[in-house]
Short mmCIF file of C-alpha atoms in Angstrom, two decimals:
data_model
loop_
_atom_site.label_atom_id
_atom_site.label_comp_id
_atom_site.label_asym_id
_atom_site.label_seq_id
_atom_site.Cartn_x
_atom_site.Cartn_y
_atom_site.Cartn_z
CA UNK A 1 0.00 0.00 0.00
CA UNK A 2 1.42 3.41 -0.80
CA UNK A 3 1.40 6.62 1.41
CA UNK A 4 -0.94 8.09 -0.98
CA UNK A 5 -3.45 5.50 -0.65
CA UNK A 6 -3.29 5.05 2.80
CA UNK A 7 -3.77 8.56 3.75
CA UNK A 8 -6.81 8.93 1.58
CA UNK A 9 -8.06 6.09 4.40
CA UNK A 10 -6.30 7.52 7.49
CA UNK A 11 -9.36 8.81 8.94
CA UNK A 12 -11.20 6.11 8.69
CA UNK A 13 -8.19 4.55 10.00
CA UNK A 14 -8.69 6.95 13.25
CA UNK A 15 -12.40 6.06 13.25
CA UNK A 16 -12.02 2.43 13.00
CA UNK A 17 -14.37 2.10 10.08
CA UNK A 18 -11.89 -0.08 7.82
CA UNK A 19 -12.07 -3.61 7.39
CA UNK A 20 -9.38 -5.79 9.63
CA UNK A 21 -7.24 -6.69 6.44
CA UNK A 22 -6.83 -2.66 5.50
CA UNK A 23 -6.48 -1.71 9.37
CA UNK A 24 -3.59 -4.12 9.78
CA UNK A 25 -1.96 -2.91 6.14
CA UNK A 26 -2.13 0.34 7.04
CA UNK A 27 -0.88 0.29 11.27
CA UNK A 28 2.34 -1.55 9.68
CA UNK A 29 2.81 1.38 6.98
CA UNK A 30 2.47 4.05 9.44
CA UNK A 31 4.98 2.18 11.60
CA UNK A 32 7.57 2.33 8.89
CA UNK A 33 6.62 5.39 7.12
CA UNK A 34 6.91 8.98 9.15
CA UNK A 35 5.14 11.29 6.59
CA UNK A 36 2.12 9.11 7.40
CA UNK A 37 2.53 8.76 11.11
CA UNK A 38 2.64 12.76 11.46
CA UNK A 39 -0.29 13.19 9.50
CA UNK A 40 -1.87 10.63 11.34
CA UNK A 41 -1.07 12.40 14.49
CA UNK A 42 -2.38 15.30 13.39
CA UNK A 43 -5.51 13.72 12.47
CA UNK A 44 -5.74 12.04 15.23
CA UNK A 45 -4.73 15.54 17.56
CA UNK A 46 -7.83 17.05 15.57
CA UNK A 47 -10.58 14.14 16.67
CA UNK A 48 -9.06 14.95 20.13
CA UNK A 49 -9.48 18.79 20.18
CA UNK A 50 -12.84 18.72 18.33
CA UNK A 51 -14.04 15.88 20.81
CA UNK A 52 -12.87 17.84 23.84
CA UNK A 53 -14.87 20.99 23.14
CA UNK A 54 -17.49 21.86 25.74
CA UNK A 55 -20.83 21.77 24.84
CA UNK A 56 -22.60 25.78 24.75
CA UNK A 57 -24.53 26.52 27.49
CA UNK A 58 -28.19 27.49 25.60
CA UNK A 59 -28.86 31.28 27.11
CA UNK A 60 -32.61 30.15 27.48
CA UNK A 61 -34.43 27.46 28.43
CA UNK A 62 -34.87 26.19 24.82
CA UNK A 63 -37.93 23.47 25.18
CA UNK A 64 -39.38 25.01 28.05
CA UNK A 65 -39.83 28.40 25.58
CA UNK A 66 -40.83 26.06 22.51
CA UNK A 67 -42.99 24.43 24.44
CA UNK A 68 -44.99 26.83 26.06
CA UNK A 69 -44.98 29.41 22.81
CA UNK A 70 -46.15 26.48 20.29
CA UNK A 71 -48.09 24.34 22.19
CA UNK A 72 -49.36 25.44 25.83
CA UNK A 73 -49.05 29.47 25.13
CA UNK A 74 -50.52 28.54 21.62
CA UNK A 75 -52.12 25.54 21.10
CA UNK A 76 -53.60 26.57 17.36
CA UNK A 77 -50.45 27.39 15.67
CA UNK A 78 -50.69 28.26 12.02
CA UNK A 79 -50.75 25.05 9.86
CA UNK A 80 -50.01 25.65 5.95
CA UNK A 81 -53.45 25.45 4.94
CA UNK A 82 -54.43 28.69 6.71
CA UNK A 83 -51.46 30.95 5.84
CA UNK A 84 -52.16 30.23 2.67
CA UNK A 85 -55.44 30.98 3.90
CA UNK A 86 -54.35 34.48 4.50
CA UNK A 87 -52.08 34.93 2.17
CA UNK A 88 -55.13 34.52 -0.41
CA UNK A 89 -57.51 37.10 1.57
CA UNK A 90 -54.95 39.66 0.90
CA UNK A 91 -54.14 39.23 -2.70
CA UNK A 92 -58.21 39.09 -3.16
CA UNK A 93 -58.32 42.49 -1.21
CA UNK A 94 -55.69 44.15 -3.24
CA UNK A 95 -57.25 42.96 -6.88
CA UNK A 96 -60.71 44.64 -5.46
CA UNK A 97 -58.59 47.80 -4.79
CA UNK A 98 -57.28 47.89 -7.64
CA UNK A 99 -60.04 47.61 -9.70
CA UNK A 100 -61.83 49.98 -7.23
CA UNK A 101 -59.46 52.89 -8.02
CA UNK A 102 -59.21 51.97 -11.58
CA UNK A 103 -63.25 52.46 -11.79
CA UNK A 104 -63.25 55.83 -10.33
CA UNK A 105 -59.68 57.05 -11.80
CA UNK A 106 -61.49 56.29 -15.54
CA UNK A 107 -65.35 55.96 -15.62
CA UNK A 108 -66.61 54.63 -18.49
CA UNK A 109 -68.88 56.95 -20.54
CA UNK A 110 -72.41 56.10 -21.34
CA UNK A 111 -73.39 59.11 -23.44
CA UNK A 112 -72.13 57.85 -27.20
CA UNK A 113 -70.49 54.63 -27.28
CA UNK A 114 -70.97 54.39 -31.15
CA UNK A 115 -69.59 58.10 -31.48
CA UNK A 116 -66.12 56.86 -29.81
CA UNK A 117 -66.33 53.29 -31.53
CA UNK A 118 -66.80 53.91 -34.89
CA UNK A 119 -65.02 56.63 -37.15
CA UNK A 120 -66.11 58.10 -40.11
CA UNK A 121 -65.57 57.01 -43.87
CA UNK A 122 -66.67 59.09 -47.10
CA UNK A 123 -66.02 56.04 -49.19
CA UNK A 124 -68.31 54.14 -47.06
CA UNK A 125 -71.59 56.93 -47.03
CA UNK A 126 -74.96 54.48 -47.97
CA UNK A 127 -77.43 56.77 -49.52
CA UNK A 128 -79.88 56.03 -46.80
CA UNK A 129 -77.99 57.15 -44.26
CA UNK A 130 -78.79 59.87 -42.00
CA UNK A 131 -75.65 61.75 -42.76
CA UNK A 132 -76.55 62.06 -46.46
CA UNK A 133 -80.23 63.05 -45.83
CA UNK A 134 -78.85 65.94 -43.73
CA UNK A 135 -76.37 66.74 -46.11
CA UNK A 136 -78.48 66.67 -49.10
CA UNK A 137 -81.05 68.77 -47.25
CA UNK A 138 -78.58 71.60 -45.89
CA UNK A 139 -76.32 71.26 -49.37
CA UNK A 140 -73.38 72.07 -47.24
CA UNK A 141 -71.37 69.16 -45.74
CA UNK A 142 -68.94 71.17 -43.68
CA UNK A 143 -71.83 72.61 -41.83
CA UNK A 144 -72.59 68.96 -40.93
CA UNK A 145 -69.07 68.60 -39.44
CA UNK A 146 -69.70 71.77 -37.04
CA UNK A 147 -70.84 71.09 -34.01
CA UNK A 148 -73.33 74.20 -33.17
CA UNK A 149 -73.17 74.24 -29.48
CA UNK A 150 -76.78 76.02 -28.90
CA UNK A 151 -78.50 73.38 -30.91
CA UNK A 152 -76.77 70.63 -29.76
CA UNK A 153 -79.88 68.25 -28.30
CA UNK A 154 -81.87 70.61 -30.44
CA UNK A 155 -83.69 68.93 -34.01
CA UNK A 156 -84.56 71.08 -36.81
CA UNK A 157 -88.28 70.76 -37.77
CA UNK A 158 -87.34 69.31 -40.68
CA UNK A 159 -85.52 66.54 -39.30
CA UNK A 160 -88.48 66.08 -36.92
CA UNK A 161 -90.27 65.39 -40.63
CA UNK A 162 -87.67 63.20 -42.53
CA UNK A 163 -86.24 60.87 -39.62
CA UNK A 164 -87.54 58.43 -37.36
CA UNK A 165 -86.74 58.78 -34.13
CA UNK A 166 -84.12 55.37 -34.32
CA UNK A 167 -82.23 57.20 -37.03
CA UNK A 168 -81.50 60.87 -35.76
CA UNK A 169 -78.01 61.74 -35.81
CA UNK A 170 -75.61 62.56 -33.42
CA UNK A 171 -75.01 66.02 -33.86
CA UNK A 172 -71.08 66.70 -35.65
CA UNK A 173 -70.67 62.82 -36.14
CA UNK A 174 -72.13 60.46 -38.98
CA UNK A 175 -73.56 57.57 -37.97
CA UNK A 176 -73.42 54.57 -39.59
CA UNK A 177 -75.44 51.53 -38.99
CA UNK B 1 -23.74 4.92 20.54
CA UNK B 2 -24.49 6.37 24.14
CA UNK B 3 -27.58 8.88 23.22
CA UNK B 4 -28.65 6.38 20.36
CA UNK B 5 -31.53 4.50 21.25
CA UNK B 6 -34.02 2.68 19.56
CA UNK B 7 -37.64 3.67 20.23
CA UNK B 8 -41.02 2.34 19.87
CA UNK B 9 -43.55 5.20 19.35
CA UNK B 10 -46.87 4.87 18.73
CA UNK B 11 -48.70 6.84 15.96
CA UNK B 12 -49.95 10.15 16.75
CA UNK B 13 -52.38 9.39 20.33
CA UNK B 14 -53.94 11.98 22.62
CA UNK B 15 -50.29 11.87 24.31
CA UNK B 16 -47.85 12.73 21.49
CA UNK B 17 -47.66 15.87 23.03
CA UNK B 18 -45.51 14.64 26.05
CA UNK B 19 -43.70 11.61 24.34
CA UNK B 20 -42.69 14.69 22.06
CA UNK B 21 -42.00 16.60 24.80
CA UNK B 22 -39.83 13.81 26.81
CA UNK B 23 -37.35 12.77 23.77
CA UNK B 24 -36.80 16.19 22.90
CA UNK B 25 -35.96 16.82 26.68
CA UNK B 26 -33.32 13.65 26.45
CA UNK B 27 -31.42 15.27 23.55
CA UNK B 28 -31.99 18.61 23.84
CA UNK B 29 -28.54 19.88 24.78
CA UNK B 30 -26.79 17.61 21.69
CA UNK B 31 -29.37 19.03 19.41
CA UNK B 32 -28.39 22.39 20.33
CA UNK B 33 -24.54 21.78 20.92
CA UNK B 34 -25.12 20.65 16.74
CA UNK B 35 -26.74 23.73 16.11
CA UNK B 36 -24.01 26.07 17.52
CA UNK B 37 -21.16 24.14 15.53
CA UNK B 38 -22.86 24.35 12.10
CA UNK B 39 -23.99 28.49 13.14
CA UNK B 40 -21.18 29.21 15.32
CA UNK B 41 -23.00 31.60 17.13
CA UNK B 42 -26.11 30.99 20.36
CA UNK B 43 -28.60 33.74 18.09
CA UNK B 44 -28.08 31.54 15.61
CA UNK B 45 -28.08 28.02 17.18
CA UNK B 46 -31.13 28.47 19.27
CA UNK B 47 -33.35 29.98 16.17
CA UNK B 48 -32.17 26.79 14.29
CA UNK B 49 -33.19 24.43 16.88
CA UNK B 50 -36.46 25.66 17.74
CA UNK B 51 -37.21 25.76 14.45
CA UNK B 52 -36.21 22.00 13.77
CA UNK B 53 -37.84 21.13 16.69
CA UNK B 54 -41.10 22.66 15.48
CA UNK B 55 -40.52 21.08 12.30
CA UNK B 56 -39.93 17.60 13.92
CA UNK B 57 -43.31 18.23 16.06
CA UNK B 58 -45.36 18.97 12.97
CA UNK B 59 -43.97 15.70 11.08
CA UNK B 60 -44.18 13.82 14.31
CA UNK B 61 -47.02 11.49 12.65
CA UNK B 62 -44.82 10.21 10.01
CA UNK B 63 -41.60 9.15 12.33
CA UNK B 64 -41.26 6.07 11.41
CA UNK B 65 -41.43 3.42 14.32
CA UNK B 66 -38.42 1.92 15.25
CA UNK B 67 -36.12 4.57 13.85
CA UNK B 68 -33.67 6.57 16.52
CA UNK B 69 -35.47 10.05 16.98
CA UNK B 70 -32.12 11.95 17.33
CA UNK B 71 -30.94 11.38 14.03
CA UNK B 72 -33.99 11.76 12.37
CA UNK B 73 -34.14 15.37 14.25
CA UNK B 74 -30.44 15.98 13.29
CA UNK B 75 -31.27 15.06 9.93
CA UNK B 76 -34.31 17.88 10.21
CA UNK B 77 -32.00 20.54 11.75
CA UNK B 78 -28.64 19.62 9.08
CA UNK B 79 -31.66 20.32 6.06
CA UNK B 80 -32.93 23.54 7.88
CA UNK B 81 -29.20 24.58 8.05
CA UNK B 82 -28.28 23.87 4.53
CA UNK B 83 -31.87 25.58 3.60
CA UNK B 84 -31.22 28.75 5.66
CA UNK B 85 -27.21 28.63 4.46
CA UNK B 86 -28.08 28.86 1.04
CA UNK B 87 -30.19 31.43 1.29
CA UNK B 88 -27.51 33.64 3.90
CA UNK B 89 -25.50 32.90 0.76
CA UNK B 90 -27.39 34.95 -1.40
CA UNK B 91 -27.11 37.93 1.14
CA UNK B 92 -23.38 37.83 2.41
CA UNK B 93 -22.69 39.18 5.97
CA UNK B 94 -20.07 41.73 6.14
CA UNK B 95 -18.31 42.23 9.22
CA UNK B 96 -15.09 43.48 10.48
CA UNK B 97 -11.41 41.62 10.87
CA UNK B 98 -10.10 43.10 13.56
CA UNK B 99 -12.86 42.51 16.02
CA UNK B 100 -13.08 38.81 17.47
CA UNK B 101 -16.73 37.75 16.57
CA UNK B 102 -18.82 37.75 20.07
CA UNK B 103 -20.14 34.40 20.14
CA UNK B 104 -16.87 33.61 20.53
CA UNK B 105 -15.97 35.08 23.38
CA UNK B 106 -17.50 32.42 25.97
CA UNK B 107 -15.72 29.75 24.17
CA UNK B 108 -13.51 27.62 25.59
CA UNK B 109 -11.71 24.15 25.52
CA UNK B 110 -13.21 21.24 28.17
CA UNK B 111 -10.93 21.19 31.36
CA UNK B 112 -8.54 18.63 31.66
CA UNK B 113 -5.80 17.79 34.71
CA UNK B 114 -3.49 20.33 33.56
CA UNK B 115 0.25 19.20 35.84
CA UNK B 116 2.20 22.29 34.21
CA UNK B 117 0.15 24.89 35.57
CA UNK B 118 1.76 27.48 33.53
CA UNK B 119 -0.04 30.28 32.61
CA UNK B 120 0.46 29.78 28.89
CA UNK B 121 -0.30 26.59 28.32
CA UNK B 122 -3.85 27.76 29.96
CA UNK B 123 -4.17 30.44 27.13
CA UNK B 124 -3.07 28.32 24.51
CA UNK B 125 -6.14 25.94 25.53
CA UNK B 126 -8.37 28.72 25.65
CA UNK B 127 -7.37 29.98 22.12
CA UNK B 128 -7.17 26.70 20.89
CA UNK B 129 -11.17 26.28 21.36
CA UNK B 130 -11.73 29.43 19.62
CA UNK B 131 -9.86 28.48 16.38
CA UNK B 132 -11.34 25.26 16.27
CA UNK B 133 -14.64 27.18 15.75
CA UNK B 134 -13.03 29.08 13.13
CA UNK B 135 -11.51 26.84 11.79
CA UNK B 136 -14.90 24.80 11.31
CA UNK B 137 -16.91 27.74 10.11
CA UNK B 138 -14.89 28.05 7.39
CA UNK B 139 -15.07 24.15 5.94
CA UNK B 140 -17.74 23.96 3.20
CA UNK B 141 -21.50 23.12 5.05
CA UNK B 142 -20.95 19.45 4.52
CA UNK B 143 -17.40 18.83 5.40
CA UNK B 144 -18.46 20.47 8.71
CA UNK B 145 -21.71 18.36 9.06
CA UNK B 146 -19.95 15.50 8.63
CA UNK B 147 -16.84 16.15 11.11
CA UNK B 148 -19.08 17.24 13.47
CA UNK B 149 -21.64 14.51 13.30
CA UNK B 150 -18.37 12.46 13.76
CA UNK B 151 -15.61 14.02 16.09
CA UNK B 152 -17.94 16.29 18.40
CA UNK B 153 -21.43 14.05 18.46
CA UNK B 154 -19.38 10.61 17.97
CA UNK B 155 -21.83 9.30 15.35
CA UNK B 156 -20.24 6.26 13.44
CA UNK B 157 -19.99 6.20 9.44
CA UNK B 158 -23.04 4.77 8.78
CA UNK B 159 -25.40 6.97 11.21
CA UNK B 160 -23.79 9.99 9.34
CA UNK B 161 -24.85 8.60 6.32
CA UNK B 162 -28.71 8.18 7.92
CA UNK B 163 -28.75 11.73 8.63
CA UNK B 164 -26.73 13.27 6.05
CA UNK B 165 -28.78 10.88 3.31
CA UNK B 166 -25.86 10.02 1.58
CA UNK B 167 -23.60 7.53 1.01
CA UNK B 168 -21.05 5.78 2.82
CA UNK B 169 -17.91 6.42 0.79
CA UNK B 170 -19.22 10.10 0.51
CA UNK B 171 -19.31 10.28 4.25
CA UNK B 172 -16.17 8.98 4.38
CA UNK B 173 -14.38 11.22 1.86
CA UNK B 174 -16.03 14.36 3.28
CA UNK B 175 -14.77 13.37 6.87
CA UNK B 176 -11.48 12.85 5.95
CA UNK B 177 -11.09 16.14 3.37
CA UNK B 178 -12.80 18.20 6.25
CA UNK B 179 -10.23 17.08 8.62
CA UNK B 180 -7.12 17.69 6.04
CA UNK B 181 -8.15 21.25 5.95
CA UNK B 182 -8.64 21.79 9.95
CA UNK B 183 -5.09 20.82 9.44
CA UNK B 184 -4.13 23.06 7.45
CA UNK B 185 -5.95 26.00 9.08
CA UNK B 186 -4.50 24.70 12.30
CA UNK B 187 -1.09 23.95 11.38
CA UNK B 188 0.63 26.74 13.89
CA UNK B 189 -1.44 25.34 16.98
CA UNK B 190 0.05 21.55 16.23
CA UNK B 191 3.22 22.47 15.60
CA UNK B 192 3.36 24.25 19.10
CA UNK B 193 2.13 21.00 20.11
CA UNK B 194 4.37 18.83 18.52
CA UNK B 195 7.49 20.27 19.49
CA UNK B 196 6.35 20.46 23.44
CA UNK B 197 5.41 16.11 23.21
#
């Protein structure tokens, strides 16, 4: 057996976990090798030192404070399924905040959806639309396209005459259908 | 083994509470003297062994009859270690060199029959218990687990590989590389103590 192998197994030479044959092998190389018998003192010095160490002193009375916190103090201590528990009442809370302060930050207008939805076209004007009965009628479409604030929610009498009440424009904006 | 015994424990009864209660009682300084060699410090330690112990309480039901309840609570406490190392690893401590930490200040080497009585031989002892903590806190997480498991608990080869869930030639190699670098880091210390044997 060379020095290398045996002191790859020196400390389990000092722990007596080798097999007889290798424990003998190895006691007669460290007889007749010194390289190997000072590193298996200083193994051996190490065990010693690390087994003499006194054990800490625990500055409180570890069980006796386990015990009463988890068990006596608290008898109910959380389990998984109810900090998960909480952990879901919160994120629930903060989506209805959230959508809470999105509602009122940005109401949603209910005057003319189809104003805001839909734009307008020339190439796509149908005859019997309501923007080309008012146009044909006033012969200007610009003034269609001008929103005249004191009229606005106003009709003409005319339009009052031509339109059902279903297909009135919007005033400024055509309308198509 | 001394502490290693081989119970028979019934599956969770009205009086779990107190069987708990009296094993942890039986091993409660090893678990802790464990806890402050892997930490190195009590804040530390006694954090790490409550919370294994809590651990152990909550998985009581599922210890396995006939199975030694100290390693399977060492093998609870070496997982919450590597768990809470890895993560401390993430977030390195920074602290000074020139200050001695504080946890180490209490520490000392077990008294022995001393026949020299000289004062520096007492100091050297004194030190000596210091660097060993060091020394350990600066193996790799398993080295130490291992050398302590074996040199300061006295666990043989195959208990460490129970707890460490590994096997025995890795328990072997990781004892015997943990020890070759205590050597090294202690080289000055066994020279001193070379030249005076």
């Amino acid at each position: 057996m060379n020095c290398h192998r045996v002191q790859s197994l020196l400390s389990a030479y000092l722990d007596q976990e080798l097999s007889p044959e290798e424990w003998r092998l190895i006691r007669t190389h460290i007889y007749h090798c010194p390289a190997c018998a000072k590193n298996y003192e200083d193994l051996s010095s190490i065990k010693n030192h690390l087994g003499n160490l006194e054990p800490p002193t625990p500055q409180v009375d570890l069980v006796g404070q386990f015990l009463f916190h988890h068990f006596h103090g608290d008898s109910s201590f959380p389990t998984n399924s109810l900090v998960w528990g909480k952990r879901l009442a919160f994120s629930a809370a903060c989506v209805f905040l959230f959508l809470l302060t999105a509602f009122y930050l940005f109401p949603v207008e209910q005057g003319y959806p189809m104003v805001a939805s839909q734009e307008a076209s020339p190439f796509s004007i149908n005859p019997s639309t309501s923007y080309q009965l008012v146009s044909e009628h006033t012969g200007n479409a610009n003034l269609f396209l001008e929103e005249d604030e004191d009229k606005e929610g106003k009709m003409e009498e005319w339009e009052y005459y031509f339109l059902p009440d279903a297909e009135r424009p919007l005033s400024g904006f055509p309308v198509s259908r | 083994m001394l502490h290693t015994e081989i119970l028979s424990l019934v599956r969770p009864a009205p009086d779990t509470l107190e069987e708990f209660e009296k094993l942890v009682k039986t091993y409660e300084k090893s678990f802790y003297h464990f806890a402050y060699r892997l930490t190195g410090n009590h804040d530390d330690a006694q954090d790490l062994t409550q919370e294994g112990l809590l651990k152990a309480y909550r998985a009581f039901h599922r210890f396995k009859t006939g199975t030694a309840f100290d390693r399977w609570v060492y093998q609870i406490i070496y997982r919450l270690f590597i768990d809470q190392y890895r993560k401390k690893r993430r977030r390195p401590f920074v602290a000074s060199l020139d200050e001695s930490p504080p946890h180490l200040d209490q520490e000392k080497t077990k008294e022995v029959p001393d026949f020299s009585k000289l004062p520096e031989d007492f100091a050297l002892r004194q030190e000596l218990g210091e660097t060993i903590q060091k020394a350990l806190l600066r193996l790799p997480e398993e080295f130490r687990a291992a050398v302590i498991l074996c040199d300061v608990q006295g666990f043989s080869y195959e208990e460490i590989s129970n707890i460490l869930q590994c096997s025995l030639g890795t328990v072997r190699s990781r004892i015997h590389r943990g020890r070759r670098q205590l050597r090294e880091y202690l080289q000055p210390y066994l020279s001193v103590e070379r030249r005076k044997n």
